[in-house]
Coordinates of C-alpha atoms (C1' of nucleotides) in Angstrom, one line a residue:
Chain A
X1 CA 53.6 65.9 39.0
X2 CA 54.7 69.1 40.6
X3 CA 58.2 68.7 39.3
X4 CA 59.0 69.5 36.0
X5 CA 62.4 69.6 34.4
X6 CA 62.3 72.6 32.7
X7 CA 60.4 75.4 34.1
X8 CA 57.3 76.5 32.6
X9 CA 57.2 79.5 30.2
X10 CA 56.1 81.9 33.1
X11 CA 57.3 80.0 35.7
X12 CA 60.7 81.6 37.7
X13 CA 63.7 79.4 38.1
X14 CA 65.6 79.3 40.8
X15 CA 68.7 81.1 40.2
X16 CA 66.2 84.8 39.5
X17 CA 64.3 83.7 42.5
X18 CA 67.7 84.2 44.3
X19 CA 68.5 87.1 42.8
X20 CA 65.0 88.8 44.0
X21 CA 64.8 87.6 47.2
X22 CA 68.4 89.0 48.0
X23 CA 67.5 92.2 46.5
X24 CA 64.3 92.8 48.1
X25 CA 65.5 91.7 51.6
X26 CA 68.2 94.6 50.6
X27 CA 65.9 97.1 50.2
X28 CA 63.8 96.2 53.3
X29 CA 67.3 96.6 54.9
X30 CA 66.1 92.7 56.4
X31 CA 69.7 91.8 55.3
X32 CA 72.4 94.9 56.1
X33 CA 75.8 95.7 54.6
X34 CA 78.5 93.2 56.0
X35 CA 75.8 90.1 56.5
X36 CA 77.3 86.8 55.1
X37 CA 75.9 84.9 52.3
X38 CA 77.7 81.6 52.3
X39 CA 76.6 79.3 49.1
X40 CA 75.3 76.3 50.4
X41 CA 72.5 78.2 52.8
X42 CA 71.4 80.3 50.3
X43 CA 71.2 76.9 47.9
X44 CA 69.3 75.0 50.7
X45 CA 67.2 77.4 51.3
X46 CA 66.2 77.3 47.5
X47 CA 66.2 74.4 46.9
X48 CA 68.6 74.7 44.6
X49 CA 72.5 73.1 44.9
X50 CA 75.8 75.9 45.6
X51 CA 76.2 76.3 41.5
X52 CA 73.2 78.2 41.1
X53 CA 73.6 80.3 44.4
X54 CA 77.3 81.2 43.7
X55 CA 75.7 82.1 40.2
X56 CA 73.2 84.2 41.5
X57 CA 75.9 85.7 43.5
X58 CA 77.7 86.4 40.8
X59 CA 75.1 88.3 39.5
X60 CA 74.6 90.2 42.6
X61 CA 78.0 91.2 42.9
X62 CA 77.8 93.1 39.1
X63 CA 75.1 94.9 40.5
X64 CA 77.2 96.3 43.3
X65 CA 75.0 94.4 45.6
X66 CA 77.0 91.9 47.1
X67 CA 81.1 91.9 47.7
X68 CA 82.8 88.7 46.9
X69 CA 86.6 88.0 47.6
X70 CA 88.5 85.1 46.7
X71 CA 88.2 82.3 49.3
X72 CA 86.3 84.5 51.1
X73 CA 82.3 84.3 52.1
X74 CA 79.9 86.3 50.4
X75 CA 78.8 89.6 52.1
X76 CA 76.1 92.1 51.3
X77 CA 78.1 95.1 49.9
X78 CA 79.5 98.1 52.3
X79 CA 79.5 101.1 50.2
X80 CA 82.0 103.7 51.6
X81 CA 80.5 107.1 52.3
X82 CA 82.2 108.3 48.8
X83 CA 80.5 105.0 47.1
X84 CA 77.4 106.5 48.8
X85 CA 77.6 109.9 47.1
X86 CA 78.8 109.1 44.1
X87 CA 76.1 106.7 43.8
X88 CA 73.5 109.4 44.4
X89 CA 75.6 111.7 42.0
X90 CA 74.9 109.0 39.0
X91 CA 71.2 108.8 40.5
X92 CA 70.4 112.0 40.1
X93 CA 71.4 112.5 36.0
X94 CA 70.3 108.9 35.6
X95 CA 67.0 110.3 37.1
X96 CA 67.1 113.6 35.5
X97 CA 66.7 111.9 32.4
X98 CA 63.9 109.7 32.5
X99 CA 61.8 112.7 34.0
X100 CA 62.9 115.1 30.9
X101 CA 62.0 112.0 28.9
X102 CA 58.5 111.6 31.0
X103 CA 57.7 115.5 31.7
X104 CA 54.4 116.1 29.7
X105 CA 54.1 113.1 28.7
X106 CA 52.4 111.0 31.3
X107 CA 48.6 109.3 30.7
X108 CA 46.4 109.2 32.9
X109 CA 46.4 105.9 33.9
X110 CA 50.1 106.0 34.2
X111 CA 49.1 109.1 36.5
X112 CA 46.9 106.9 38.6
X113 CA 49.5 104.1 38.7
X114 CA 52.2 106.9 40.8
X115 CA 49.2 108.1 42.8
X116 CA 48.9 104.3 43.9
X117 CA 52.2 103.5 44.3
X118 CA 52.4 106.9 46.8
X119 CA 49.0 105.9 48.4
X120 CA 50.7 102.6 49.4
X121 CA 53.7 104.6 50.7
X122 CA 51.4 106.3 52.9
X123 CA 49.9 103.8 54.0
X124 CA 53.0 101.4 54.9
X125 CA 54.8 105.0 56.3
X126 CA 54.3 103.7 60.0
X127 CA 55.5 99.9 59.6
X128 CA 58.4 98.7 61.4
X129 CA 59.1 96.8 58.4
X130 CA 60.6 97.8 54.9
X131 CA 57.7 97.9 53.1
X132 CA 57.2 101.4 53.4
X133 CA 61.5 101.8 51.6
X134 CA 60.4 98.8 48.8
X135 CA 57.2 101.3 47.8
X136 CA 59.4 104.5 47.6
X137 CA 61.7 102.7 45.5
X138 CA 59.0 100.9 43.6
X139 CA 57.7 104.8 42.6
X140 CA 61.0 105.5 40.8
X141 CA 61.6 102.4 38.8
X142 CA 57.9 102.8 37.9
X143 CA 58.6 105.9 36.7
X144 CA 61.5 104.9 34.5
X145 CA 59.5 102.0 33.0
X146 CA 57.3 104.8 31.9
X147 CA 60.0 105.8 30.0
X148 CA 60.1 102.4 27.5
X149 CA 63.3 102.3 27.2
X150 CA 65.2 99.2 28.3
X151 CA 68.6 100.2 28.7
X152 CA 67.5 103.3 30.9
X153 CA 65.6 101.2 32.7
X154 CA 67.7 98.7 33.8
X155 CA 70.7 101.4 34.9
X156 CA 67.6 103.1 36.7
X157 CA 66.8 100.2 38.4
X158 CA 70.0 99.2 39.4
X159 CA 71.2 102.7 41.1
X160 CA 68.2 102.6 43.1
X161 CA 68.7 99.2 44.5
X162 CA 72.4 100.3 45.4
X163 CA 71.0 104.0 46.8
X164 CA 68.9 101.7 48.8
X165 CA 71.9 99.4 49.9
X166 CA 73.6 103.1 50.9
X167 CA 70.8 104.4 52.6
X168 CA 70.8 100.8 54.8
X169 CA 74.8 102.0 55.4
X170 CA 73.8 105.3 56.6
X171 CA 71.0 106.3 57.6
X172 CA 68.9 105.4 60.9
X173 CA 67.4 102.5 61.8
X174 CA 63.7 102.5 60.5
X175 CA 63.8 105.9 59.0
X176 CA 61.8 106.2 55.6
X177 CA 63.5 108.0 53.6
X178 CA 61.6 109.4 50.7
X179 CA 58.8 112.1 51.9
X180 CA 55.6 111.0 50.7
X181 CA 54.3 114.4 50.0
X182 CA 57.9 114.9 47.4
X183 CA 56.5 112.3 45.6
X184 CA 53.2 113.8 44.8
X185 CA 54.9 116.9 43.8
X186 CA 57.1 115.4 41.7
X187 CA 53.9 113.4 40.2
X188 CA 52.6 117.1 39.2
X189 CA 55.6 118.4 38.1
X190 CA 56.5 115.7 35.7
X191 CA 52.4 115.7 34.5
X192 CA 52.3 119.4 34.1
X193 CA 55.8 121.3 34.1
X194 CA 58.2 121.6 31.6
X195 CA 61.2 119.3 31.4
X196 CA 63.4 121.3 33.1
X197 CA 61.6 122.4 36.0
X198 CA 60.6 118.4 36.7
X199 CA 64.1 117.3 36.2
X200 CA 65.5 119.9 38.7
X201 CA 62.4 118.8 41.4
X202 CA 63.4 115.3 40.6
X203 CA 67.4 116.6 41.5
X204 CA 66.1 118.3 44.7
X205 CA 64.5 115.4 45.9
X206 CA 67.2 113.1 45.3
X207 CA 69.4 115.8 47.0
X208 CA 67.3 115.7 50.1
X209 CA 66.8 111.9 50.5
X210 CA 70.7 111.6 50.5
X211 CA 71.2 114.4 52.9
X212 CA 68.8 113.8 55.1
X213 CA 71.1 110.1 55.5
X214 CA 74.6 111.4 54.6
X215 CA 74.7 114.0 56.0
X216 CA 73.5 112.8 59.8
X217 CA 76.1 109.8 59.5
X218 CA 78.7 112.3 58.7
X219 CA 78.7 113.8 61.9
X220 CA 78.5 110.2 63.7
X221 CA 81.6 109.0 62.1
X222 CA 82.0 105.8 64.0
X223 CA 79.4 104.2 61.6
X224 CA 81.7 105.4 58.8
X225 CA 84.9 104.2 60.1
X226 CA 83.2 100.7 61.1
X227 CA 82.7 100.3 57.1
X228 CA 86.0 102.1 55.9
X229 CA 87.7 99.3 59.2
X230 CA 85.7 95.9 57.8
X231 CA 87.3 94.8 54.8
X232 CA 90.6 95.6 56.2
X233 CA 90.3 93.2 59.4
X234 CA 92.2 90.4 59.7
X235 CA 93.9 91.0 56.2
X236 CA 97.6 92.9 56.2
X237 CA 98.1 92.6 52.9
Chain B
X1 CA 106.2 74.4 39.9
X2 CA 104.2 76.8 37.5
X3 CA 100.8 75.5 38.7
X4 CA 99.6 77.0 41.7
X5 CA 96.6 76.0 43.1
X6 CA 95.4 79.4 44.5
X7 CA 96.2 82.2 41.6
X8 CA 99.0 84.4 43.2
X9 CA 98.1 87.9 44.3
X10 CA 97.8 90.3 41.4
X11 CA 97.6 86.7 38.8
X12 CA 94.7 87.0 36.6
X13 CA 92.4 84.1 37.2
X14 CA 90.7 82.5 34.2
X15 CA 87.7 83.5 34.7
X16 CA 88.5 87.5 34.3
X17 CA 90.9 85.9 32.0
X18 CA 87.7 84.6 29.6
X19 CA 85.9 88.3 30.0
X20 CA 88.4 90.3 28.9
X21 CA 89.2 88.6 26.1
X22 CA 85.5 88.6 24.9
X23 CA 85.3 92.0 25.6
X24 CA 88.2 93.0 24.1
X25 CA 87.4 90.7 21.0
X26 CA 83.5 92.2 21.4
X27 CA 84.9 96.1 20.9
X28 CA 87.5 95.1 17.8
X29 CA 85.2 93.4 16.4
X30 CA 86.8 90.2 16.2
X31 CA 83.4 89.1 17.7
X32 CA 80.3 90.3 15.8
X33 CA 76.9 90.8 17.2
X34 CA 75.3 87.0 17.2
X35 CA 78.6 85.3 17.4
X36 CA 77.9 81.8 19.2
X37 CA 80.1 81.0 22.4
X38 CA 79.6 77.6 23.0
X39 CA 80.4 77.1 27.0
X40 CA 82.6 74.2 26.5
X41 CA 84.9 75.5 23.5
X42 CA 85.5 78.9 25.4
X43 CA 86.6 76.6 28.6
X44 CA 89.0 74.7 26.6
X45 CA 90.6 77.5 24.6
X46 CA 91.6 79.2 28.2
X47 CA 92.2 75.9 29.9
X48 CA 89.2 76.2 32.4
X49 CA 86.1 73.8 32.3
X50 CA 82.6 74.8 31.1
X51 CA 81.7 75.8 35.0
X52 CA 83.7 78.6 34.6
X53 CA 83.3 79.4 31.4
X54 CA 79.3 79.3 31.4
X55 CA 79.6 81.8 34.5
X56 CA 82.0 84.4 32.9
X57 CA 79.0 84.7 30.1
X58 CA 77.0 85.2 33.4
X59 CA 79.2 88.4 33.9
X60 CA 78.9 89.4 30.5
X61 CA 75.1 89.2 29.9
X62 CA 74.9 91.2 33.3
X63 CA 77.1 93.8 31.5
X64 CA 74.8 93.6 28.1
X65 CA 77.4 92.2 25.9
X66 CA 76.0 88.7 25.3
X67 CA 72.8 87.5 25.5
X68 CA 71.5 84.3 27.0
X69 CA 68.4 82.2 26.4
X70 CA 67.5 79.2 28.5
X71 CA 69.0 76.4 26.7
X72 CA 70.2 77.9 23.8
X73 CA 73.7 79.0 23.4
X74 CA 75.1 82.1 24.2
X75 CA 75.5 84.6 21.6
X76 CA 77.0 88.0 21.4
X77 CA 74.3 90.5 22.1
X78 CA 73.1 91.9 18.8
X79 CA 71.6 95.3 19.9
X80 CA 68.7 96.6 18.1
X81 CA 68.7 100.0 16.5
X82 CA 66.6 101.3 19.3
X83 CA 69.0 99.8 21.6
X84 CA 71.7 102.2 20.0
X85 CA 70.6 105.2 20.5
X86 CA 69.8 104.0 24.1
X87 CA 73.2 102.9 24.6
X88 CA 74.3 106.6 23.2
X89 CA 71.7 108.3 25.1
X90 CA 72.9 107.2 28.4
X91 CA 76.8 107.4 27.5
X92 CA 75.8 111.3 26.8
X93 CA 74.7 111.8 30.2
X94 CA 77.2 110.1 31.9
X95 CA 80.0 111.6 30.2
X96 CA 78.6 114.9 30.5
X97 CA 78.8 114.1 33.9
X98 CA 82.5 113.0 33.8
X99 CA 83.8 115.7 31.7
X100 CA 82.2 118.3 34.3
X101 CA 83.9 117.0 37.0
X102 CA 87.2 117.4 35.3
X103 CA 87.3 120.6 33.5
X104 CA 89.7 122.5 34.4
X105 CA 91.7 119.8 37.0
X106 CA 93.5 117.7 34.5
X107 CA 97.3 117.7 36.0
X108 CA 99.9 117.8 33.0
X109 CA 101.0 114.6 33.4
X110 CA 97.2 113.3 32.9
X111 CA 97.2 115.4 29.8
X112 CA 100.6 114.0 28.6
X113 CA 98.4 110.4 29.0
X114 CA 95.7 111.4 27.1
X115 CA 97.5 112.9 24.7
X116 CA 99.7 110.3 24.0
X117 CA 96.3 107.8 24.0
X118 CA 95.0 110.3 20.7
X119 CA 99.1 109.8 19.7
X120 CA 98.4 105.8 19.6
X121 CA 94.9 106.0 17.8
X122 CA 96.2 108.5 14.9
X123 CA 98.9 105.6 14.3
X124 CA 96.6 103.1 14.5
X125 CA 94.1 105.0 11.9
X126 CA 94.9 103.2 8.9
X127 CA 95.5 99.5 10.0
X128 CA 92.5 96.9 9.3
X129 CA 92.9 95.2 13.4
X130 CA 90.3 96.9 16.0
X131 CA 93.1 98.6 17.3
X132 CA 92.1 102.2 16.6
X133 CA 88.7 101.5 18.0
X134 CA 90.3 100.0 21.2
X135 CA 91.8 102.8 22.1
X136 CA 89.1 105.0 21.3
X137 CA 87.4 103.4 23.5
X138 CA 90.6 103.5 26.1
X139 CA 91.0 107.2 25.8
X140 CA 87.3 107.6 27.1
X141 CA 88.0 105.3 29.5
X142 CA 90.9 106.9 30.7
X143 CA 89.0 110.2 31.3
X144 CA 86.2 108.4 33.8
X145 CA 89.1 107.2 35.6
X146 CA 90.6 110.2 36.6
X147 CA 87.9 111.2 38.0
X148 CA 88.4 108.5 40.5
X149 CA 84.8 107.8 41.5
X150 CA 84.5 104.2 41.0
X151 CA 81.4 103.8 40.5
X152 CA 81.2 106.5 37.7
X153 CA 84.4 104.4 36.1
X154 CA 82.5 101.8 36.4
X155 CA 79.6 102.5 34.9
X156 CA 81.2 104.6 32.1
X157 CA 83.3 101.4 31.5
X158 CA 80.5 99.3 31.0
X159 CA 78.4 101.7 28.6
X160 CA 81.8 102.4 26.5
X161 CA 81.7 98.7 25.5
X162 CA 78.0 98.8 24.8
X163 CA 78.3 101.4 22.5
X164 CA 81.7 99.7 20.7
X165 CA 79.1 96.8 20.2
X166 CA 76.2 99.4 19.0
X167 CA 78.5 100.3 17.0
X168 CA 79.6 97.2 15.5
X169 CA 76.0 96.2 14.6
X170 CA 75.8 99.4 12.5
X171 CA 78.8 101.1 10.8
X172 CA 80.4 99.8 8.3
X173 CA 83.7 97.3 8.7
X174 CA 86.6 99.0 9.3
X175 CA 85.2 102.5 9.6
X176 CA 86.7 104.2 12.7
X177 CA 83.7 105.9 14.7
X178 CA 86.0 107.8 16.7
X179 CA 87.7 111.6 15.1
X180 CA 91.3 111.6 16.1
X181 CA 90.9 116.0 16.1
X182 CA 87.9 115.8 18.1
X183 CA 89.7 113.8 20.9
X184 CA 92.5 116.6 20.5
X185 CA 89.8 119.5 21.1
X186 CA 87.8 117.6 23.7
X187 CA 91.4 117.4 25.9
X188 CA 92.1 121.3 25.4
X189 CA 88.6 121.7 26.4
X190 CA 88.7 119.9 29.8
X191 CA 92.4 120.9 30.5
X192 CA 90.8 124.7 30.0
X193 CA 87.6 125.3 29.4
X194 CA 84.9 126.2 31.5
X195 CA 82.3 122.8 32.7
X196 CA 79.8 123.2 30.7
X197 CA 81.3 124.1 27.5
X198 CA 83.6 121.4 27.7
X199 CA 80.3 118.9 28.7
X200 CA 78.9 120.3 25.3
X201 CA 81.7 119.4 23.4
X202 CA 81.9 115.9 24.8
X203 CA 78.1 115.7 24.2
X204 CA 78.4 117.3 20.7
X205 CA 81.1 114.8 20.5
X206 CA 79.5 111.9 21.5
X207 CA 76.6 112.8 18.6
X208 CA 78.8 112.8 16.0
X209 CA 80.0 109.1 16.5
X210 CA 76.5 108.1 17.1
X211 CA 75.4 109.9 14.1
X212 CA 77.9 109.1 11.7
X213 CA 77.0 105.3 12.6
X214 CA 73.7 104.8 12.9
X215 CA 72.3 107.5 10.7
X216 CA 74.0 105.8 7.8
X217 CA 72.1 102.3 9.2
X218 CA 68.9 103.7 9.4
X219 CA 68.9 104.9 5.6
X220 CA 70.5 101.2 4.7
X221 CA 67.8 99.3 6.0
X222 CA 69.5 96.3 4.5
X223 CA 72.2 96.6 6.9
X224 CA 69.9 96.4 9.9
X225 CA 68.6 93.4 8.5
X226 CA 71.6 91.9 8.3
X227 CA 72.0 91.9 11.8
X228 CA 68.9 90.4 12.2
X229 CA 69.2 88.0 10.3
X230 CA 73.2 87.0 11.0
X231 CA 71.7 85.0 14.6
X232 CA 70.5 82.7 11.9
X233 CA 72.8 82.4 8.9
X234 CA 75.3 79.3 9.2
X235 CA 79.0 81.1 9.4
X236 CA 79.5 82.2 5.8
X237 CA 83.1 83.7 7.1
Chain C
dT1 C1' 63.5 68.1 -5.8
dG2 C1' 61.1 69.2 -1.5
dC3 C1' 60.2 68.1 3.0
dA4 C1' 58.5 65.6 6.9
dA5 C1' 59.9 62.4 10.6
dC6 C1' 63.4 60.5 13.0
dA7 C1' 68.1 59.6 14.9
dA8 C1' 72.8 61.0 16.2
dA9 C1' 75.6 64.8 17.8
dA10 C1' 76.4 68.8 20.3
dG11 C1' 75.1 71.7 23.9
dT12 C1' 73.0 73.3 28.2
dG13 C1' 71.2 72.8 33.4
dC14 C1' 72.5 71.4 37.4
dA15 C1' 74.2 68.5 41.4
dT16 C1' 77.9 66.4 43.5
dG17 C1' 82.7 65.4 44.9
dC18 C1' 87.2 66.6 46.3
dA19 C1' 91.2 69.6 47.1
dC20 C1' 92.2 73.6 49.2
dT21 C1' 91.4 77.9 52.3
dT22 C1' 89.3 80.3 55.8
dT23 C1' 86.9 80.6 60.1
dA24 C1' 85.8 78.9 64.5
dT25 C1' 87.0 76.1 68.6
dC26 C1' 90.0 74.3 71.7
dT27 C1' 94.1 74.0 74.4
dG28 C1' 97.8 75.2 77.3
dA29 C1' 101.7 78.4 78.5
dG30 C1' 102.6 82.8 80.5
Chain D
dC1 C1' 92.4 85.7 82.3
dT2 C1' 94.6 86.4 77.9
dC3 C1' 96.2 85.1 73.9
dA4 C1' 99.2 82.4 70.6
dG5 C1' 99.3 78.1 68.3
dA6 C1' 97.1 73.9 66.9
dT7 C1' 93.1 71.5 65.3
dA8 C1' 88.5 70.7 63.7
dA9 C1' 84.6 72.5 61.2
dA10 C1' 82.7 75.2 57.7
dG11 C1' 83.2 77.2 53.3
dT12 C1' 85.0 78.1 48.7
dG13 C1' 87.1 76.8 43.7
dC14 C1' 86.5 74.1 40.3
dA15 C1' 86.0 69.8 37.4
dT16 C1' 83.1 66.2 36.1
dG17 C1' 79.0 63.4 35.3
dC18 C1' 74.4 62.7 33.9
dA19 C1' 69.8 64.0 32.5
dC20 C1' 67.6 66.9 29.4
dT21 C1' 67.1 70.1 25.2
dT22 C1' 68.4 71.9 20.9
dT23 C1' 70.6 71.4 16.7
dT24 C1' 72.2 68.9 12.9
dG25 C1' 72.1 65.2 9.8
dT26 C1' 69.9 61.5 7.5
dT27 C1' 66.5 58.8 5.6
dG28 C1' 62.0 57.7 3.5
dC29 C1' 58.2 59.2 1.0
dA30 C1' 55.5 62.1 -2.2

DNA sequence: TGCAACAAAAGTGCATGCACTTTATCTGAG
DNA sequence: CTCAGATAAAGTGCATGCACTTTTGTTGCA
């Protein structure tokens, strides 16, 4: 039988399989800031009944991924422009600290395994699609596995999905946001340099990734004002 | 009549009801790492059926303070020693972080709060209640929040109870990690001192509570084990 | 006494139902 | 045509029920 009752050791149940999908589709900016999540599609499209997506959602929602109000439909989160920097703000020591962790440290096959992950990027840099976004983000949650240590990981992890749910905010349609070529260098630094020198690359390049976004949509300030406007409508209280 | 059937506007619903009661019980230490929280005694006791109950331990377990196996009952997250110095690792950096931002901005009347915060924990010293803990933990708090970058509060918040429950696996009962003087200096230090002097302090601060606790664990290897071992020991008290 | 195997009890996993709220659609007056 | 009010449709909030799993006793046997 194909159905079991209880899933198999390896095998994902439904309520992460949720959870992942909404992330990813996130990241490859397929579903943008405002877009409704209302229970019983999400369950449907599952396979799954609304308690396990309004779970999931749950879930979501402490990741700073999704917005849920009382009564109200689920939406993919709107981070203000100050949600956006200060989420890069928390990026950047979060990130400073796996590469002091990392810097001199790195094997070679966890050498190889960046150099992949940045080949990839290179390769996907001309997709219409988010696959070329997923990668970049992939390469920094790689490197913070490299670090082994769970709790770092995880807040690592986290940020990054909601940089990526900023960027979405933010910046331009289709834009790739992380330079390929910063990657590499930041692959050296962290192989070679000391810890300080890596952790301050690492800083510049987080720097750059949110100016290059924040800094074009704070001159367009309609974008901004749509997101400061949406939770507002239709509510006076 | 009393019962409404939406909660009125600032009327705590049960379900934030249920988390910050565990969370407040997790950092006194009314709840000890391992604790069970069966889904459907934890509904009753706050008049709210298991649905809502089992997805308040949702939040929690996304926030690291209880863990949750397929099938198995939820438990309060026993941290491992590793896990510890994680936990203090990352609270380091992201108070850093918050400190820097405030040196040298606190308004008086935000001293006068945190002062009167140290005021409530140095009455509180010598009573056998959490209390002194709690607001240990509330006078950290209180500093993220004036920084009023939510996400920082946030995320400071979060850590703050994960170290309370670090530090629950590992120091002794009734030992108060926190030095009512070293709160004192750490507010003249942010009210005057330059960033990254007062960042030190708050670091060098933060090293001191970590130390005090989990030094003295990792000489008593006994005490480690009895938190390994508490999952499985029937409730001696 | 020690310890399997088994049976009852307690607990979780999840879908479904119903009351209530919000959102969308329709309607008609200005 | 526009827009307020009414009404239907869609969606959420939450308890409850039932199948399944784990845990806890209990009994039988060495």
């Amino acid at each position: 039988m194909a159905a079991k009752k209880t899933p198999a050791r390896g095998e994902a149940d439904r309520l992460s399989l949720i959870c992942k999908a909404i992330r990813r589709a996130i990241l490859e900016r397929a579903l943008l800031p405002g877009d409704r999540l209302p229970e019983d599609a999400l369950g449907e499209r599952f396979g799954a009944s609304r308690t396990i997506a309004r779970y999931a959602l749950g879930q979501l929602a402490a990741e700073g991924l999704v917005d849920l109000r009382r009564n109200r439909m689920a939406t993919v989160a709107a981070p203000s422009f100050a949600d956006a920097r200060d989420i890069f703000d928390l990026r950047i020591v979060l990130e400073r600290q796996v590469v002091r962790h990392l810097a001199g440290k790195l094997s070679d096959r966890e050498v190889k395994h960046l150099q992949a992950i940045v080949e990839a990027e290179h390769a996907a840099r001309h997709g219409a699609d988010g696959t070329a976004i997923r990668l970049a983000t992939e390469f920094h949650v790689a490197l913070a596995e490299m670090t082994g240590k769970p709790i770092l990981i995880r807040y690592v992890t986290e940020i990054c999905y909601r940089a990526g749910l900023a960027l979405s905010a933010f910046s331009r349609p289709h834009s790739s946001d992380c330079a390929v070529s910063e990657h590499l260098d930041l692959i050296e630094a962290i192989r070679t340099g000391p810890a300080d020198k890596a952790a301050d690359m690492m800083e510049a390049h987080l720097e750059a990734v949110a100016s290059r976004a924040l800094l074009q949509a704070s001159d367009a300030r309609g974008r901004d004002l749509m997101n400061i406007l949406a939770p507002y409508a239709g509510d006076p209280g």
